[in-house]
Amino acid sequence: MTVIYKINEFFETIQGEGAFTGQPSIFIRLQGCPVGCAWCDTKHTWEIKESKKIIATQMLNKLQESEQWSALSIDEIMAIVNQQGFQAKHIVITGGEPCMVDLTPLCTAFEQQGYSTQIETSGTFEIVTSKKCWVTLSPKVNMKGGYKILASAMQRANEIKHPIATEQHINDLKRLLKDHQITDTPIYLQPISQKKRATALAIKTCIANNWRLSVQVHKYIGIE
Ligand code: SF4
């Protein structure tokens, strides 16, 4: 059976977050997310509307963020990555919430072509992907959609990247780590929206807990 993925956009840039910060990367953004984070900066990926379905060439020519998406097979995705002339050898599958679908065939196809793969997920859906794939889990606790963070997702994560603005967010993270007995996974705190207070709180908390800081480098240098 041909696997089809719903793609909002492709772009090549520098990964600006977490352990792979600085890595040239090809981002593949999947459409669809029911988690409902109030501060989400990709709200245009939330809904999968049939009326917004477009063909691949239209999707590649989008000039601004939009709810439009294309249904593409793995062969079509690989062909696009080749045709676009992308140079990066690292694939980041993001969303939306990419773990609403089985990512194993897509990640495996790229890995067989010599790419490394990474996914960025909220941890609210079962993570089904290749063994080699690097999983960045950004746990979204108590969001409007009412989804819980799954124990299996916490165990699979290669890194935990937590957006924070208040002490409450840090307490949520500490409770989550305790509940799931996470002790060795690298933790990254990411200040929400580059706010000064959030950044100061993140720095202080990282030093106190020997965690790491993730500052969304791409936003500071003005790239996507
Ligand atoms: S999980 Fe990600 S895409 Fe979904 S609402 Fe939250 S921040 Fe946005």
PDB file of N, CA, C and O in Angstrom, residues 27 50 52 58 81 112 116 160 166:
ATOM      1  N   PHE A  27      13.631  20.738   6.386  1.00  0.00           N
ATOM      2  CA  PHE A  27      12.427  20.584   7.209  1.00  0.00           C
ATOM      3  C   PHE A  27      11.260  20.132   6.338  1.00  0.00           C
ATOM      4  O   PHE A  27      11.030  20.677   5.260  1.00  0.00           O
ATOM      5  N   GLU A  50     -10.039  19.527   3.458  1.00  0.00           N
ATOM      6  CA  GLU A  50      -9.996  19.061   2.062  1.00  0.00           C
ATOM      7  C   GLU A  50      -9.983  20.249   1.103  1.00  0.00           C
ATOM      8  O   GLU A  50      -9.344  20.211   0.058  1.00  0.00           O
ATOM      9  N   LYS A  52      -8.443  22.835   1.331  1.00  0.00           N
ATOM     10  CA  LYS A  52      -7.121  23.468   1.279  1.00  0.00           C
ATOM     11  C   LYS A  52      -6.081  22.565   0.625  1.00  0.00           C
ATOM     12  O   LYS A  52      -4.885  22.863   0.660  1.00  0.00           O
ATOM     13  N   GLN A  58       2.037  23.811  -6.460  1.00  0.00           N
ATOM     14  CA  GLN A  58       1.451  24.981  -5.772  1.00  0.00           C
ATOM     15  C   GLN A  58       2.003  25.084  -4.351  1.00  0.00           C
ATOM     16  O   GLN A  58       2.320  26.170  -3.877  1.00  0.00           O
ATOM     17  N   VAL A  81      12.744  16.630  -2.742  1.00  0.00           N
ATOM     18  CA  VAL A  81      13.973  16.979  -2.019  1.00  0.00           C
ATOM     19  C   VAL A  81      15.156  17.028  -2.996  1.00  0.00           C
ATOM     20  O   VAL A  81      16.001  17.929  -2.945  1.00  0.00           O
ATOM     21  N   GLN A 112      18.078   5.330   4.144  1.00  0.00           N
ATOM     22  CA  GLN A 112      18.685   4.472   3.112  1.00  0.00           C
ATOM     23  C   GLN A 112      19.420   5.294   2.058  1.00  0.00           C
ATOM     24  O   GLN A 112      20.292   4.795   1.363  1.00  0.00           O
ATOM     25  N   SER A 116      20.462  11.627   7.835  1.00  0.00           N
ATOM     26  CA  SER A 116      20.047  11.375   9.216  1.00  0.00           C
ATOM     27  C   SER A 116      18.643  11.971   9.371  1.00  0.00           C
ATOM     28  O   SER A 116      18.264  12.884   8.625  1.00  0.00           O
ATOM     29  N   ILE A 160      14.630  16.123  25.464  1.00  0.00           N
ATOM     30  CA  ILE A 160      13.367  16.754  25.852  1.00  0.00           C
ATOM     31  C   ILE A 160      13.584  18.256  25.821  1.00  0.00           C
ATOM     32  O   ILE A 160      14.488  18.783  26.485  1.00  0.00           O
ATOM     33  N   THR A 166       7.076  30.542  32.547  1.00  0.00           N
ATOM     34  CA  THR A 166       6.787  30.760  33.967  1.00  0.00           C
ATOM     35  C   THR A 166       7.323  29.600  34.809  1.00  0.00           C
ATOM     36  O   THR A 166       7.645  28.529  34.279  1.00  0.00           O
TER      37      THR A 166
END
